[in-house]
């Protein structure tokens, strides 16, 4: 009799073992120009990771804004393909067996919203024939792309302090430098830029020989 009870307990435990789901990766995005850290996330991207090889036809996945919500199947995070949230918000996942909805497992992942890098430029007027200096400042180690007089896009890398300089030798006419974008070396986030500066070249005064 004891053996029969143990067998029944084993069978019952096997039938209702929690779905063997996996911990998914955090969802990482770049912030937009608002800088508020709030973005739309497609939560369903993580489903293959979560199911960990389970047949998706046999399970229902829902997303929740609290662990209690995941346990009670309430407080849904909707729409799951464009849920607005962040930064550093945690989303809780419920995976329940279609054949037995009371048999479920939960897991979670976080939203990470990386800020956009920054960059600016500055310069000062010079005299004709002198060197013009452009100073870049912004996110440390970022790559800044720029153009000179509307030419091909060039790039420069800011140092660990977030600065870089560019020199133009023997300038005799005004020179226009425009920023194109800046990309963070840490997050890969890119911000489009439109700022421009002009190196103003002041011509030497013309001295007219007076009449005797």
CSV table of C-alpha atoms in Angstrom, one decimal:
chain,number,residue,atom,x,y,z
A,1,UNK,CA,0.0,0.0,0.0
A,2,UNK,CA,2.8,2.4,0.9
A,3,UNK,CA,4.5,1.7,-2.5
A,4,UNK,CA,1.3,2.5,-4.3
A,5,UNK,CA,0.9,5.8,-2.5
A,6,UNK,CA,4.5,6.7,-3.3
A,7,UNK,CA,3.9,5.8,-7.0
A,8,UNK,CA,0.8,8.0,-7.1
A,9,UNK,CA,2.7,10.9,-5.6
A,10,UNK,CA,5.5,10.5,-8.1
A,11,UNK,CA,3.1,10.3,-11.0
A,12,UNK,CA,1.2,13.4,-9.8
A,13,UNK,CA,4.4,15.3,-9.3
A,14,UNK,CA,5.6,14.5,-12.8
A,15,UNK,CA,2.3,15.5,-14.3
A,16,UNK,CA,2.2,18.8,-12.6
A,17,UNK,CA,5.9,19.8,-12.5
A,18,UNK,CA,6.3,23.4,-13.3
A,19,UNK,CA,7.2,24.2,-17.0
A,20,UNK,CA,11.0,24.2,-17.2
A,21,UNK,CA,11.3,27.8,-18.6
A,22,UNK,CA,14.5,29.8,-18.8
A,23,UNK,CA,15.5,33.3,-17.5
A,24,UNK,CA,15.4,35.6,-20.6
A,25,UNK,CA,17.8,38.4,-21.4
A,26,UNK,CA,17.0,42.0,-20.4
A,27,UNK,CA,15.6,44.2,-23.2
A,28,UNK,CA,18.1,47.0,-24.1
A,29,UNK,CA,17.2,50.0,-26.2
A,30,UNK,CA,18.6,53.5,-26.9
A,31,UNK,CA,16.6,56.4,-25.6
A,32,UNK,CA,15.0,58.9,-28.0
A,33,UNK,CA,15.6,62.6,-28.3
A,34,UNK,CA,13.2,63.3,-25.4
A,35,UNK,CA,15.7,61.8,-22.9
A,36,UNK,CA,12.9,60.7,-20.6
A,37,UNK,CA,14.0,57.0,-20.6
A,38,UNK,CA,10.5,55.9,-21.6
A,39,UNK,CA,10.3,53.6,-24.7
A,40,UNK,CA,8.1,51.0,-26.4
A,41,UNK,CA,9.3,47.4,-25.9
A,42,UNK,CA,8.3,44.3,-27.8
A,43,UNK,CA,8.1,41.8,-24.9
A,44,UNK,CA,7.4,38.9,-27.2
A,45,UNK,CA,11.0,39.0,-28.5
A,46,UNK,CA,12.1,37.0,-25.5
A,47,UNK,CA,9.6,34.2,-26.0
A,48,UNK,CA,12.0,31.7,-27.6
A,49,UNK,CA,14.4,32.2,-24.7
A,50,UNK,CA,11.7,31.8,-22.1
A,51,UNK,CA,10.2,28.6,-23.6
A,52,UNK,CA,13.7,27.1,-23.7
A,53,UNK,CA,12.7,24.5,-26.3
A,54,UNK,CA,9.1,23.9,-25.1
A,55,UNK,CA,6.4,23.6,-27.8
A,56,UNK,CA,4.7,27.1,-27.9
A,57,UNK,CA,1.4,25.4,-28.9
A,58,UNK,CA,1.2,23.8,-25.5
A,59,UNK,CA,1.7,27.0,-23.4
A,60,UNK,CA,0.3,30.5,-22.9
A,61,UNK,CA,2.7,33.3,-22.1
A,62,UNK,CA,1.5,36.5,-20.4
A,63,UNK,CA,3.4,39.5,-19.2
A,64,UNK,CA,2.8,41.4,-15.9
A,65,UNK,CA,4.0,44.5,-14.0
A,66,UNK,CA,4.4,42.7,-10.7
A,67,UNK,CA,5.3,39.3,-9.4
A,68,UNK,CA,1.8,39.1,-7.7
A,69,UNK,CA,0.3,39.8,-11.1
A,70,UNK,CA,2.2,36.9,-12.7
A,71,UNK,CA,1.1,34.6,-9.9
A,72,UNK,CA,-2.6,35.6,-10.1
A,73,UNK,CA,-2.6,36.3,-13.8
A,74,UNK,CA,-3.6,39.9,-13.3
A,75,UNK,CA,-1.9,43.4,-13.9
A,76,UNK,CA,-1.1,42.6,-17.5
A,77,UNK,CA,1.6,44.5,-19.4
A,78,UNK,CA,-0.2,45.3,-22.6
A,79,UNK,CA,0.1,45.5,-25.5
A,80,UNK,CA,2.8,42.9,-25.3
A,81,UNK,CA,4.3,43.8,-28.7
A,82,UNK,CA,4.5,47.6,-27.9
A,83,UNK,CA,4.5,48.0,-24.1
A,84,UNK,CA,5.6,51.5,-23.0
A,85,UNK,CA,7.8,51.5,-19.9
A,86,UNK,CA,11.3,52.0,-18.4
A,87,UNK,CA,13.8,52.8,-17.3
A,88,UNK,CA,15.0,49.8,-15.2
A,89,UNK,CA,11.5,48.5,-15.0
A,90,UNK,CA,11.0,44.8,-14.3
A,91,UNK,CA,8.5,42.7,-16.3
A,92,UNK,CA,7.3,39.4,-14.9
A,93,UNK,CA,6.4,36.5,-17.1
A,94,UNK,CA,3.8,33.8,-16.6
A,95,UNK,CA,4.0,30.6,-18.6
A,96,UNK,CA,1.1,28.3,-18.0
A,97,UNK,CA,0.3,24.9,-19.5
A,98,UNK,CA,-2.8,25.0,-21.8
A,99,UNK,CA,-3.9,21.5,-20.7
A,100,UNK,CA,-3.7,22.6,-17.0
A,101,UNK,CA,-3.7,26.4,-16.5
A,102,UNK,CA,-3.1,26.0,-12.8
A,103,UNK,CA,0.3,24.6,-13.6
A,104,UNK,CA,2.5,27.5,-14.4
A,105,UNK,CA,6.0,29.0,-13.9
A,106,UNK,CA,7.2,32.6,-13.7
A,107,UNK,CA,10.4,34.5,-14.5
A,108,UNK,CA,11.3,38.1,-15.2
A,109,UNK,CA,13.5,40.5,-17.1
A,110,UNK,CA,14.4,44.2,-17.0
A,111,UNK,CA,14.1,47.2,-19.3
A,112,UNK,CA,17.4,49.0,-19.8
A,113,UNK,CA,17.2,52.4,-21.6
A,114,UNK,CA,20.6,53.7,-22.6
A,115,UNK,CA,21.0,57.5,-22.9
A,116,UNK,CA,22.0,59.0,-26.2
A,117,UNK,CA,25.6,60.3,-26.4
A,118,UNK,CA,26.3,64.0,-26.8
A,119,UNK,CA,28.7,66.1,-28.8
A,120,UNK,CA,29.3,69.8,-29.5
A,121,UNK,CA,31.8,71.9,-31.3
A,122,UNK,CA,33.4,75.3,-30.8
A,123,UNK,CA,36.0,77.5,-32.5
A,124,UNK,CA,37.4,81.1,-32.5
A,125,UNK,CA,38.1,83.6,-35.3
A,126,UNK,CA,41.7,83.7,-36.7
A,127,UNK,CA,43.8,85.9,-38.9
A,128,UNK,CA,44.4,84.9,-42.5
A,129,UNK,CA,47.2,82.4,-42.8
A,130,UNK,CA,46.9,81.1,-39.2
A,131,UNK,CA,45.7,77.7,-38.1
A,132,UNK,CA,42.0,77.3,-37.2
A,133,UNK,CA,41.2,75.1,-34.2
A,134,UNK,CA,38.0,73.1,-33.8
A,135,UNK,CA,37.2,71.8,-30.3
A,136,UNK,CA,34.9,68.8,-29.8
A,137,UNK,CA,33.3,67.9,-26.5
A,138,UNK,CA,30.9,65.3,-25.4
A,139,UNK,CA,30.5,61.7,-24.3
A,140,UNK,CA,33.9,60.1,-23.4
A,141,UNK,CA,35.3,57.8,-26.1
A,142,UNK,CA,32.5,58.5,-28.4
A,143,UNK,CA,33.0,58.7,-32.2
A,144,UNK,CA,31.9,62.0,-33.8
A,145,UNK,CA,31.2,62.3,-37.5
A,146,UNK,CA,31.4,65.7,-39.2
A,147,UNK,CA,31.9,67.4,-42.6
A,148,UNK,CA,34.1,70.2,-43.7
A,149,UNK,CA,32.5,72.7,-46.1
A,150,UNK,CA,29.9,70.1,-47.1
A,151,UNK,CA,32.5,67.5,-48.1
A,152,UNK,CA,32.8,63.8,-47.3
A,153,UNK,CA,31.9,62.6,-43.8
A,154,UNK,CA,34.9,62.3,-41.5
A,155,UNK,CA,35.2,61.1,-38.0
A,156,UNK,CA,37.1,61.8,-34.8
A,157,UNK,CA,37.2,59.9,-31.5
A,158,UNK,CA,36.8,61.8,-28.2
A,159,UNK,CA,39.3,60.9,-25.5
A,160,UNK,CA,38.5,59.6,-22.0
A,161,UNK,CA,37.8,63.2,-20.8
A,162,UNK,CA,35.3,63.6,-23.7
A,163,UNK,CA,37.3,66.1,-25.8
A,164,UNK,CA,39.2,66.3,-29.1
A,165,UNK,CA,40.7,69.0,-31.2
A,166,UNK,CA,41.1,69.4,-35.0
A,167,UNK,CA,43.5,71.8,-36.6
A,168,UNK,CA,43.3,73.4,-40.1
A,169,UNK,CA,46.6,75.0,-41.1
A,170,UNK,CA,47.1,78.2,-43.1
A,171,UNK,CA,43.5,79.1,-43.6
A,172,UNK,CA,42.8,82.0,-45.8
A,173,UNK,CA,39.0,81.7,-46.2
A,174,UNK,CA,36.1,80.9,-43.8
A,175,UNK,CA,35.7,77.2,-43.2
A,176,UNK,CA,32.4,75.5,-42.2
A,177,UNK,CA,32.4,72.4,-39.9
A,178,UNK,CA,29.1,70.6,-39.3
A,179,UNK,CA,28.4,67.7,-37.0
A,180,UNK,CA,26.6,64.7,-38.5
A,181,UNK,CA,26.2,62.3,-35.6
A,182,UNK,CA,27.8,60.8,-32.5
A,183,UNK,CA,28.0,57.1,-31.4
A,184,UNK,CA,28.7,55.8,-28.0
A,185,UNK,CA,31.5,53.2,-27.8
A,186,UNK,CA,29.8,51.7,-24.7
A,187,UNK,CA,26.2,51.3,-25.8
A,188,UNK,CA,26.4,51.7,-29.6
A,189,UNK,CA,23.6,54.3,-29.4
A,190,UNK,CA,23.8,57.0,-32.1
A,191,UNK,CA,22.4,60.5,-32.0
A,192,UNK,CA,22.0,62.6,-35.1
A,193,UNK,CA,23.4,66.1,-34.9
A,194,UNK,CA,23.0,69.3,-36.9
A,195,UNK,CA,25.2,71.9,-35.2
A,196,UNK,CA,27.7,73.8,-37.3
A,197,UNK,CA,30.4,76.3,-36.6
A,198,UNK,CA,32.4,78.6,-38.9
A,199,UNK,CA,36.1,79.3,-38.5
A,200,UNK,CA,36.0,83.0,-39.4
A,201,UNK,CA,39.2,84.1,-41.1
A,202,UNK,CA,39.9,87.8,-40.7
A,203,UNK,CA,41.8,89.3,-43.6
A,204,UNK,CA,44.8,91.5,-43.0
A,205,UNK,CA,44.1,95.2,-43.3
A,206,UNK,CA,45.0,96.8,-46.6
A,207,UNK,CA,47.3,99.7,-46.1
A,208,UNK,CA,47.1,102.4,-48.7
A,209,UNK,CA,50.2,104.5,-49.4
A,210,UNK,CA,49.2,108.1,-48.8
A,211,UNK,CA,50.0,110.8,-51.4
A,212,UNK,CA,53.0,113.0,-50.8
